[in-house]
Tab-separated table of C-alpha atoms and ligand atoms in Angstrom:
chain	number	residue	atom	x	y	z
W	299	MET	CA	-12.737	-77.037	-15.705
W	300	ASN	CA	-10.599	-78.667	-13.572
W	301	ALA	CA	-8.292	-77.088	-11.007
W	302	GLY	CA	-5.305	-78.753	-12.573
W	303	ASP	CA	-6.480	-77.209	-16.265
W	304	HIS	CA	-4.753	-74.249	-15.668
W	305	GLN	CA	-1.853	-75.176	-13.691
W	306	LEU	CA	0.743	-72.847	-15.952
W	307	GLY	CA	2.501	-74.504	-18.741
W	308	ILE	CA	-0.439	-77.127	-19.706
W	309	TYR	CA	-2.626	-74.499	-19.277
W	310	LEU	CA	-0.932	-72.026	-21.114
W	311	ALA	CA	0.019	-74.074	-24.054
W	312	GLY	CA	-3.698	-74.994	-24.258
W	313	MET	CA	-4.707	-71.778	-24.329
W	314	LEU	CA	-1.690	-70.220	-26.816
W	315	GLU	CA	-2.789	-72.823	-29.757
W	316	GLY	CA	-4.758	-70.740	-32.491
W	317	ARG	CA	-5.166	-67.742	-30.626
W	318	THR	CA	-5.328	-64.346	-32.504
W	319	PRO	CA	-2.976	-62.179	-31.250
W	320	GLU	CA	-5.599	-59.565	-30.073
W	321	LEU	CA	-7.023	-61.973	-27.732
W	322	THR	CA	-4.359	-60.780	-25.340
W	323	THR	CA	-4.109	-62.486	-21.672
W	324	ASP	CA	-3.729	-59.192	-20.114
W	325	LEU	CA	-7.103	-58.997	-19.793
W	326	ALA	CA	-6.858	-55.052	-18.516
W	327	ALA	CA	-5.976	-54.532	-22.126
W	328	LEU	CA	-8.665	-56.187	-23.957
W	329	GLU	CA	-10.979	-53.201	-24.127
W	330	ASN	CA	-8.148	-51.256	-26.301
W	331	ALA	CA	-8.302	-53.989	-28.656
W	332	ALA	CA	-12.027	-54.287	-28.822
W	333	ARG	CA	-12.194	-50.871	-29.796
W	334	LYS	CA	-10.772	-51.371	-33.044
W	335	VAL	CA	-13.033	-53.947	-34.298
W	336	LEU	CA	-16.238	-52.327	-32.818
W	337	SER	CA	-18.756	-50.536	-34.804
W	338	PRO	CA	-19.071	-46.853	-33.650
W	339	GLU	CA	-22.811	-47.579	-32.189
W	340	ALA	CA	-21.837	-50.935	-30.586
W	341	LEU	CA	-18.490	-48.798	-28.832
W	342	GLY	CA	-20.552	-46.091	-27.694
W	343	TYR	CA	-23.054	-48.500	-26.138
W	344	ILE	CA	-20.747	-50.893	-24.546
W	345	VAL	CA	-17.781	-49.095	-23.694
W	346	PRO	CA	-18.926	-45.730	-22.054
W	347	SER	CA	-20.602	-45.540	-18.769
W	348	ALA	CA	-22.856	-42.551	-17.734
W	349	GLY	CA	-22.158	-38.969	-17.670
W	350	SER	CA	-18.645	-37.889	-17.582
W	351	GLY	CA	-18.004	-42.073	-16.547
W	352	SER	CA	-16.511	-40.792	-13.066
W	353	THR	CA	-18.278	-43.668	-11.487
W	354	ALA	CA	-16.710	-46.152	-14.120
W	355	ARG	CA	-13.091	-45.120	-13.541
W	356	ALA	CA	-13.877	-45.037	-9.989
W	357	ASN	CA	-14.907	-48.391	-9.706
W	358	LEU	CA	-11.272	-49.220	-11.955
W	359	GLU	CA	-9.880	-46.594	-9.409
W	360	ALA	CA	-10.891	-48.619	-5.853
W	361	PHE	CA	-9.478	-52.270	-7.808
W	362	GLU	CA	-6.058	-50.227	-8.221
W	363	ARG	CA	-5.791	-49.105	-4.364
W	364	ARG	CA	-6.941	-52.108	-2.765
W	365	ARG	CA	-3.360	-54.128	-2.519
W	366	ILE	CA	-3.126	-58.031	-1.752
W	367	VAL	CA	-0.482	-58.425	0.885
W	368	PRO	CA	0.947	-62.569	-0.396
W	369	ARG	CA	1.810	-64.606	2.423
W	370	MET	CA	4.182	-67.512	2.254
W	371	LEU	CA	4.840	-70.612	3.383
W	372	ARG	CA	1.466	-71.634	3.737
W	373	GLY	CA	1.647	-75.232	1.967
W	374	VAL	CA	-0.767	-74.043	-0.879
W	375	GLU	CA	-2.247	-77.252	-2.485
W	376	ARG	CA	-0.623	-78.373	-5.715
W	377	GLN	CA	-4.070	-79.476	-6.914
W	378	ARG	CA	-6.389	-76.525	-6.262
W	379	ASP	CA	-10.123	-76.540	-6.192
W	380	LEU	CA	-11.886	-73.132	-6.614
W	381	SER	CA	-15.099	-74.829	-7.106
W	382	CYS	CA	-18.040	-73.385	-5.163
W	383	GLU	CA	-21.947	-73.620	-4.305
W	384	VAL	CA	-23.837	-70.641	-4.990
W	385	LEU	CA	-27.705	-70.477	-4.276
W	386	GLY	CA	-27.752	-74.183	-5.457
W	387	THR	CA	-25.480	-73.684	-8.392
W	388	ARG	CA	-22.396	-75.683	-8.715
W	389	MET	CA	-19.379	-73.227	-10.342
W	390	PRO	CA	-15.988	-74.328	-11.064
W	391	ALA	CA	-15.056	-70.634	-9.723
W	392	PRO	CA	-16.874	-67.902	-7.795
W	393	VAL	CA	-17.196	-66.192	-11.697
W	394	LEU	CA	-20.187	-65.842	-13.330
W	395	VAL	CA	-21.303	-64.041	-16.589
W	396	ALA	CA	-23.276	-60.870	-15.875
W	397	PRO	CA	-26.316	-60.233	-17.394
W	398	MET	CA	-26.216	-57.841	-20.703
W	399	GLY	CA	-28.474	-57.336	-23.367
W	400	VAL	CA	-28.163	-56.641	-26.941
W	401	GLN	CA	-24.720	-58.639	-27.532
W	402	THR	CA	-25.286	-58.758	-31.042
W	403	LEU	CA	-23.738	-55.059	-30.844
W	404	ALA	CA	-20.345	-57.115	-30.122
W	405	HIS	CA	-21.026	-59.990	-32.413
W	406	GLU	CA	-23.581	-61.500	-34.893
W	407	GLU	CA	-23.857	-64.583	-32.562
W	408	GLY	CA	-24.397	-62.643	-29.674
W	409	GLU	CA	-26.094	-64.284	-26.554
W	410	LEU	CA	-25.643	-67.851	-28.262
W	411	ALA	CA	-21.753	-67.359	-28.499
W	412	THR	CA	-21.797	-66.148	-25.078
W	413	VAL	CA	-23.865	-68.857	-23.767
W	414	ARG	CA	-21.786	-71.375	-25.333
W	415	ALA	CA	-18.509	-70.060	-24.087
W	416	ALA	CA	-19.683	-70.115	-20.351
W	417	ALA	CA	-21.395	-73.451	-20.946
W	418	ALA	CA	-17.746	-74.916	-22.004
W	419	VAL	CA	-16.072	-73.433	-19.400
W	420	GLY	CA	-18.784	-74.458	-16.582
W	421	VAL	CA	-19.163	-70.740	-15.772
W	422	PRO	CA	-22.852	-69.863	-15.293
W	423	TYR	CA	-24.609	-67.552	-17.651
W	424	VAL	CA	-27.074	-64.912	-16.512
W	425	HIS	CA	-29.697	-64.338	-19.801
W	426	SER	CA	-30.955	-60.391	-19.678
W	427	THR	CA	-34.420	-59.473	-19.946
W	428	ALA	CA	-32.866	-57.332	-23.121
W	429	ALA	CA	-31.104	-59.772	-24.965
W	430	ALA	CA	-31.246	-60.098	-28.505
W	431	HIS	CA	-31.810	-63.845	-28.672
W	432	ASP	CA	-34.781	-65.186	-26.664
W	433	PHE	CA	-35.552	-67.446	-23.483
W	434	GLU	CA	-35.764	-70.561	-25.894
W	435	GLN	CA	-32.962	-69.923	-28.551
W	436	VAL	CA	-30.401	-69.227	-25.051
W	437	ALA	CA	-31.761	-71.855	-23.942
W	438	ALA	CA	-31.256	-74.175	-26.422
W	439	ALA	CA	-27.396	-73.140	-27.102
W	440	GLY	CA	-26.740	-73.559	-23.489
W	441	GLY	CA	-27.584	-76.729	-22.697
W	442	ASP	CA	-27.714	-78.279	-19.662
W	443	ALA	CA	-24.870	-75.848	-18.068
W	444	PRO	CA	-25.699	-73.704	-15.068
W	445	ARG	CA	-28.165	-70.242	-16.214
W	446	TRP	CA	-29.464	-68.001	-14.543
W	447	TYR	CA	-32.530	-65.137	-15.229
W	448	GLN	CA	-31.872	-60.968	-14.904
W	449	LEU	CA	-35.503	-59.727	-14.914
W	450	TYR	CA	-36.421	-56.532	-15.952
W	451	TYR	CA	-39.451	-55.685	-14.020
W	452	PRO	CA	-42.335	-54.470	-16.757
W	453	THR	CA	-44.974	-52.581	-15.639
W	454	ASP	CA	-47.523	-55.020	-17.447
W	455	ARG	CA	-47.565	-57.608	-14.639
W	456	ASP	CA	-48.877	-60.452	-17.447
W	457	VAL	CA	-45.997	-59.625	-19.387
W	458	CYS	CA	-43.861	-60.286	-16.053
W	459	VAL	CA	-45.139	-63.513	-15.279
W	460	SER	CA	-44.878	-64.751	-18.627
W	461	PHE	CA	-41.184	-63.532	-18.068
W	462	LEU	CA	-40.986	-65.525	-15.146
W	463	ARG	CA	-42.827	-68.660	-16.532
W	464	ARG	CA	-40.726	-69.036	-19.607
W	465	ALA	CA	-37.268	-68.519	-17.707
W	466	ARG	CA	-38.397	-71.783	-15.369
W	467	ALA	CA	-39.493	-73.439	-18.247
W	468	THR	CA	-36.483	-72.865	-19.841
W	469	GLY	CA	-34.014	-73.898	-16.994
W	470	HIS	CA	-33.218	-70.607	-15.313
W	471	SER	CA	-32.199	-71.679	-11.807
W	472	VAL	CA	-31.754	-68.111	-10.096
W	473	LEU	CA	-33.782	-64.879	-10.848
W	474	VAL	CA	-31.603	-62.012	-10.054
W	475	VAL	CA	-33.852	-58.874	-10.157
W	476	THR	CA	-32.070	-55.443	-11.808
W	477	LEU	CA	-32.810	-52.479	-9.430
W	478	ASP	CA	-30.686	-49.518	-10.544
W	479	THR	CA	-32.058	-49.526	-14.591
W	480	THR	CA	-35.854	-48.686	-14.162
W	481	LEU	CA	-34.432	-45.762	-16.511
W	482	LEU	CA	-31.644	-45.572	-18.547
W	483	GLY	CA	-28.646	-43.438	-17.641
W	484	TRP	CA	-27.599	-40.421	-18.945
W	485	ARG	CA	-25.483	-41.894	-21.281
W	486	PRO	CA	-23.448	-39.160	-23.685
W	487	ALA	CA	-22.085	-41.142	-26.011
W	488	ASP	CA	-25.523	-42.939	-26.926
W	489	LEU	CA	-27.881	-39.225	-26.842
W	490	ASP	CA	-24.578	-37.408	-29.042
W	491	ARG	CA	-24.950	-40.204	-31.246
W	492	GLY	CA	-28.745	-40.571	-31.393
W	493	TYR	CA	-28.569	-44.175	-31.051
W	494	LEU	CA	-30.462	-46.849	-28.822
W	495	PRO	CA	-30.458	-50.075	-29.908
W	496	PHE	CA	-34.113	-50.942	-29.040
W	497	LEU	CA	-35.387	-48.010	-30.990
W	498	ALA	CA	-33.862	-49.927	-34.114
W	499	GLY	CA	-35.819	-53.609	-32.249
W	500	THR	CA	-32.743	-55.193	-31.163
W	501	GLY	CA	-32.771	-56.538	-27.619
W	502	ILE	CA	-36.892	-56.834	-27.233
W	503	ALA	CA	-36.553	-60.623	-28.642
W	504	ASN	CA	-38.150	-62.058	-25.186
W	505	TYR	CA	-40.562	-59.449	-25.279
W	506	LEU	CA	-41.601	-59.894	-28.762
W	507	SER	CA	-42.866	-63.215	-27.904
W	508	ALA	CA	-45.113	-61.965	-24.558
W	509	PRO	CA	-48.852	-62.259	-24.812
W	510	SER	CA	-49.200	-58.411	-24.726
W	511	PHE	CA	-46.828	-58.121	-27.609
W	512	ALA	CA	-49.364	-60.396	-29.989
W	513	GLY	CA	-50.881	-58.410	-32.644
W	514	VAL	CA	-49.132	-54.787	-31.747
W	515	ASP	CA	-48.559	-52.467	-34.345
W	516	ASN	CA	-45.457	-51.104	-33.018
W	517	PRO	CA	-43.682	-53.468	-30.768
W	518	VAL	CA	-40.723	-50.865	-30.172
W	519	THR	CA	-43.372	-48.175	-28.755
W	520	HIS	CA	-45.245	-50.900	-26.948
W	521	TRP	CA	-41.840	-51.900	-25.396
W	522	ALA	CA	-40.905	-48.387	-24.696
W	523	GLY	CA	-44.230	-48.670	-22.326
W	524	MET	CA	-43.208	-51.166	-20.078
W	525	PHE	CA	-39.662	-50.921	-19.913
W	526	PRO	CA	-39.156	-47.978	-17.668
W	527	ASN	CA	-40.328	-48.532	-14.189
W	528	PRO	CA	-39.666	-46.173	-11.828
W	529	GLY	CA	-42.383	-46.460	-9.298
W	530	LEU	CA	-41.151	-49.807	-8.846
W	531	SER	CA	-40.722	-50.439	-4.474
W	532	TRP	CA	-40.307	-52.975	-1.976
W	533	ASP	CA	-44.099	-53.726	-2.273
W	534	ASP	CA	-43.872	-55.045	-5.611
W	535	LEU	CA	-41.168	-58.355	-4.381
W	536	PRO	CA	-43.713	-60.058	-2.927
W	537	PHE	CA	-45.775	-60.672	-6.425
W	538	LEU	CA	-42.514	-61.761	-7.805
W	539	ARG	CA	-42.234	-64.646	-4.633
W	540	ASP	CA	-45.720	-65.378	-5.419
W	541	HIS	CA	-44.565	-66.443	-9.222
W	542	TRP	CA	-41.497	-67.706	-8.766
W	543	ASP	CA	-40.390	-70.521	-6.706
W	544	GLY	CA	-36.585	-70.424	-6.584
W	545	PRO	CA	-33.879	-68.232	-5.102
W	546	ILE	CA	-34.105	-64.421	-5.851
W	547	VAL	CA	-31.193	-61.889	-5.912
W	548	LEU	CA	-31.657	-58.197	-6.164
W	549	LYS	CA	-29.070	-56.394	-8.247
W	550	GLY	CA	-27.926	-52.925	-7.958
W	551	ILE	CA	-27.495	-52.610	-3.903
W	552	MET	CA	-25.412	-49.952	-2.934
W	553	SER	CA	-25.988	-49.051	0.395
W	554	THR	CA	-26.073	-51.163	3.444
W	555	GLU	CA	-29.741	-49.586	4.562
W	556	ASP	CA	-30.871	-51.327	1.175
W	557	ALA	CA	-29.179	-54.391	2.029
W	558	ARG	CA	-30.773	-54.750	5.023
W	559	LEU	CA	-34.289	-54.414	3.736
W	560	ALA	CA	-33.179	-57.070	1.134
W	561	ALA	CA	-33.057	-59.330	3.644
W	562	GLU	CA	-35.853	-58.500	5.567
W	563	HIS	CA	-37.782	-58.647	2.601
W	564	GLY	CA	-36.901	-62.635	2.876
W	565	MET	CA	-34.169	-62.050	-0.617
W	566	ASP	CA	-31.610	-64.679	-1.048
W	567	GLY	CA	-28.788	-62.508	-2.343
W	568	ILE	CA	-28.004	-59.061	-3.781
W	569	VAL	CA	-25.282	-58.182	-6.140
W	570	VAL	CA	-23.672	-55.127	-4.795
W	571	SER	CA	-23.255	-53.243	-8.410
W	572	ASN	CA	-23.596	-49.966	-9.695
W	573	HIS	CA	-23.967	-51.502	-13.092
W	574	GLY	CA	-20.650	-51.207	-14.213
W	575	GLY	CA	-21.028	-47.197	-13.828
W	576	ARG	CA	-23.633	-46.873	-16.257
W	577	GLN	CA	-26.395	-45.302	-14.699
W	578	VAL	CA	-25.479	-42.535	-11.436
W	579	ASP	CA	-22.725	-40.772	-12.701
W	580	GLY	CA	-21.031	-39.859	-9.405
W	581	ALA	CA	-22.208	-42.822	-7.341
W	582	LEU	CA	-19.629	-44.468	-5.447
W	583	ALA	CA	-17.220	-47.228	-6.319
W	584	ALA	CA	-18.852	-50.307	-6.079
W	585	LEU	CA	-15.896	-52.046	-4.686
W	586	ASP	CA	-15.866	-49.314	-1.740
W	587	ALA	CA	-19.910	-50.153	-0.989
W	588	LEU	CA	-19.210	-53.960	-0.602
W	589	PRO	CA	-17.085	-54.306	2.882
W	590	GLY	CA	-19.764	-52.472	4.790
W	591	ILE	CA	-22.652	-54.230	3.125
W	592	ALA	CA	-21.225	-57.726	3.468
W	593	GLU	CA	-20.287	-56.808	6.710
W	594	ALA	CA	-24.160	-56.009	7.394
W	595	VAL	CA	-25.658	-58.953	5.971
W	596	GLY	CA	-22.917	-61.550	4.704
W	597	ASP	CA	-24.627	-63.881	7.114
W	598	ARG	CA	-28.391	-63.407	6.524
W	599	LEU	CA	-27.951	-63.553	2.462
W	600	THR	CA	-25.661	-64.153	-0.436
W	601	VAL	CA	-23.248	-61.049	-1.259
W	602	LEU	CA	-22.614	-61.239	-5.063
W	603	PHE	CA	-20.372	-58.265	-6.502
W	604	ASP	CA	-19.886	-56.479	-10.333
W	605	SER	CA	-18.542	-53.590	-11.862
W	606	GLY	CA	-15.215	-53.069	-12.366
W	607	VAL	CA	-13.760	-56.626	-12.255
W	608	ARG	CA	-11.116	-56.943	-15.184
W	609	THR	CA	-8.289	-59.250	-13.756
W	610	GLY	CA	-7.904	-62.533	-11.523
W	611	ALA	CA	-6.096	-60.462	-8.962
W	612	ASP	CA	-9.601	-57.980	-9.119
W	613	VAL	CA	-11.730	-61.384	-8.185
W	614	VAL	CA	-9.391	-61.997	-5.338
W	615	LYS	CA	-9.758	-58.647	-4.019
W	616	ALA	CA	-13.595	-58.907	-4.096
W	617	LEU	CA	-13.882	-61.994	-2.296
W	618	ALA	CA	-11.572	-60.503	0.181
W	619	LEU	CA	-14.082	-58.039	1.037
W	620	GLY	CA	-16.754	-60.125	1.144
W	621	ALA	CA	-18.232	-61.153	-1.909
W	622	LYS	CA	-19.019	-65.040	-2.279
W	623	ALA	CA	-18.341	-64.902	-6.291
W	624	VAL	CA	-18.469	-61.924	-8.776
W	625	LEU	CA	-20.090	-61.107	-12.040
W	626	VAL	CA	-18.140	-60.076	-15.266
W	627	GLY	CA	-19.350	-57.663	-17.665
W	628	ARG	CA	-17.516	-55.442	-20.378
W	629	PRO	CA	-14.434	-58.456	-20.432
W	630	VAL	CA	-17.217	-60.750	-21.844
W	631	LEU	CA	-18.591	-58.296	-24.702
W	632	TYR	CA	-14.888	-57.740	-25.685
W	633	GLY	CA	-14.019	-61.118	-25.999
W	634	LEU	CA	-17.178	-61.810	-27.917
W	635	ALA	CA	-16.495	-58.570	-30.405
W	636	LEU	CA	-12.523	-60.429	-30.737
W	637	GLY	CA	-13.198	-63.616	-31.545
W	638	GLY	CA	-17.043	-64.683	-30.545
W	639	GLN	CA	-17.468	-67.884	-28.619
W	640	ALA	CA	-13.956	-68.725	-28.889
W	641	GLY	CA	-13.009	-65.000	-27.712
W	642	VAL	CA	-15.667	-65.571	-24.442
W	643	GLU	CA	-14.027	-68.553	-23.860
W	644	HIS	CA	-10.802	-67.185	-23.769
W	645	VAL	CA	-11.456	-64.033	-21.646
W	646	LEU	CA	-13.290	-66.779	-19.037
W	647	ARG	CA	-10.302	-69.009	-18.963
W	648	CYS	CA	-7.806	-66.569	-18.816
W	649	LEU	CA	-10.125	-64.967	-15.664
W	650	LEU	CA	-10.215	-68.381	-13.936
W	651	GLY	CA	-6.064	-69.647	-14.867
W	652	GLU	CA	-5.151	-65.973	-13.261
W	653	LEU	CA	-7.320	-66.046	-10.280
W	654	ASP	CA	-6.198	-69.301	-9.221
W	655	ILE	CA	-2.367	-68.734	-9.583
W	656	THR	CA	-2.696	-65.292	-8.002
W	657	LEU	CA	-4.337	-66.871	-5.185
W	658	ALA	CA	-1.928	-69.817	-5.176
W	659	LEU	CA	1.228	-67.150	-4.972
W	660	SER	CA	-0.645	-65.411	-2.379
W	661	GLY	CA	-0.720	-68.102	0.007
W	662	TYR	CA	-4.385	-69.498	-0.373
W	663	SER	CA	-5.770	-73.233	-1.723
W	664	ALA	CA	-9.579	-71.789	-2.043
W	665	PRO	CA	-11.533	-68.724	-2.391
W	666	GLY	CA	-13.161	-69.503	1.130
W	667	GLU	CA	-9.703	-69.226	3.016
W	668	LEU	CA	-9.942	-65.269	1.839
W	669	GLY	CA	-11.005	-62.595	4.297
W	670	PRO	CA	-10.248	-58.618	4.824
W	671	GLY	CA	-6.525	-59.916	6.316
W	672	ALA	CA	-5.772	-60.704	2.579
W	673	LEU	CA	-5.463	-57.064	1.879
W	674	ALA	CA	-3.515	-54.099	3.014
W	675	GLY	CA	-4.694	-51.716	5.295
Z	877	FMN	C1	-23.601	-53.337	-23.031
Z	877	FMN	C2	-23.980	-53.544	-21.554
Z	877	FMN	C3	-25.359	-54.280	-21.515
Z	877	FMN	C4	-25.900	-54.482	-19.880
Z	877	FMN	N1	-27.255	-54.779	-19.792
Z	877	FMN	C5	-27.946	-55.182	-18.697
Z	877	FMN	C6	-28.801	-56.398	-18.477
Z	877	FMN	O1	-29.605	-56.142	-19.739
Z	877	FMN	N2	-29.127	-56.358	-17.408
Z	877	FMN	C7	-28.870	-56.009	-16.141
Z	877	FMN	O2	-28.822	-56.103	-15.002
Z	877	FMN	N3	-27.088	-55.660	-16.557
Z	877	FMN	C8	-26.883	-55.125	-17.679
Z	877	FMN	N4	-25.637	-54.684	-18.119
Z	877	FMN	C9	-24.564	-54.302	-16.248
Z	877	FMN	C10	-23.872	-55.580	-15.639
Z	877	FMN	O3	-24.643	-56.963	-15.716
Z	877	FMN	C11	-22.875	-55.353	-15.057
Z	877	FMN	O4	-23.621	-54.712	-13.871
Z	877	FMN	C12	-21.787	-54.177	-15.512
Z	877	FMN	O5	-21.454	-54.561	-16.734
Z	877	FMN	C13	-20.492	-54.667	-14.451
Z	877	FMN	O6	-19.726	-53.976	-14.676
Z	877	FMN	P1	-18.417	-54.382	-15.316
Z	877	FMN	O7	-18.859	-53.774	-17.014
Z	877	FMN	O8	-17.415	-53.231	-15.185
Z	877	FMN	O9	-17.796	-55.353	-15.443
Z	877	FMN	C14	-24.995	-54.640	-18.784
Z	877	FMN	C15	-23.689	-53.988	-18.969
Z	877	FMN	C16	-23.409	-53.447	-20.520
Z	877	FMN	C17	-21.918	-53.278	-20.570
Z	878	173	O1	-27.459	-50.773	-20.986
Z	878	173	C1	-27.385	-51.177	-20.203
Z	878	173	O2	-26.650	-51.292	-19.150
Z	878	173	C2	-28.442	-52.124	-19.897
Z	878	173	O3	-28.474	-52.702	-18.574
Z	878	173	C3	-29.721	-52.014	-20.615
Z	878	173	C4	-30.873	-51.856	-20.477
Z	878	173	C5	-31.977	-52.108	-21.191
Z	878	173	C6	-31.685	-53.176	-22.327
Z	878	173	C7	-30.414	-53.598	-22.734
Z	878	173	C8	-29.623	-53.023	-21.975
């Protein structure tokens, strides 16, 4: 997308044409609209968080608490360029689609609709190990647009290597290793309903075509033997280096100590994230962890961020606190539920448009100009 595409007027005219009223441009309000169309199981899996939801609320509250200080008369460019390069990937703005599994819960086309929408806007798509469509299907739908791959490090090393090989062969350029979900968090909405998508066979598409799954009687039981991996340690990272020749990013870093360890282990990047509050209820807000981590390691590796990004202003705040780019999670699934591919495109275009306008009105021509001084306090 060119910056000119989201110049007010021109941009809004394009966006409003044919748009269903549920697809509001108030991105923070999308959740309520999506709640009305999601099935009870999908709603229970996607929207709530771990435990009492206190970390998920803290994520949003941390964004609410930080305030932008708009600056005037700074000669902001009329045609702004938000594009950037992150770990060798060009993107129209510092925004990626977060890895999310089981997207067919939100819409029958699931990941295929999302990757097509991401490709249409040019926003990188991160393919989840727990996707309902496999590497090959997602790559065929996404074409040449940028894609990264998110690994759930399985207990079975042959399966791990087969994932890395297929990810490379299907054009994924960066490996994102998720560390905070070696077990699923305590999620009352799912527990009370007795529902998990995997037990119904959804979200194991990548596994089904892996070698050790050939001929097994019960793939779900086989999956259950290799997904939980709480024994994972820093010593397991060199194995990934041996089998992946591109950048490696660790997702789920929440402490400066772990951020330093990531740098010492030669990682290329981290995602400061608490998994949208879906794992450790009671964990600190991801945005509150960000500035200390960026300060400690920002010059040694690429610091990315997710958890609680809902609006363009939120993107500004995360960038100001040291993130090079942000990943957006649930809002993408809300767009998917409300309008399939068009719904996801809507969400991404709105997010980029609102980011652009918020930046400009705050006195900045490009995301790289932001720093802690852009925020109050
Ligand atoms: C339904 C759903 C499925 C998810 N699946 C994965 C996954 O497979 N791998 C992963 O690393 N993170 C997964 N996540 C976490 C996201 O990547 C991201 O960290 C989180 O959604 C960010 O918070 P937000 O939803 O507040 O934007 C999932 C999140 C949701 C809502
Ligand atoms: O639900 C999640 O947050 C998640 O990360 C996940 C884990 C395993 C399979 C699918 C999604």
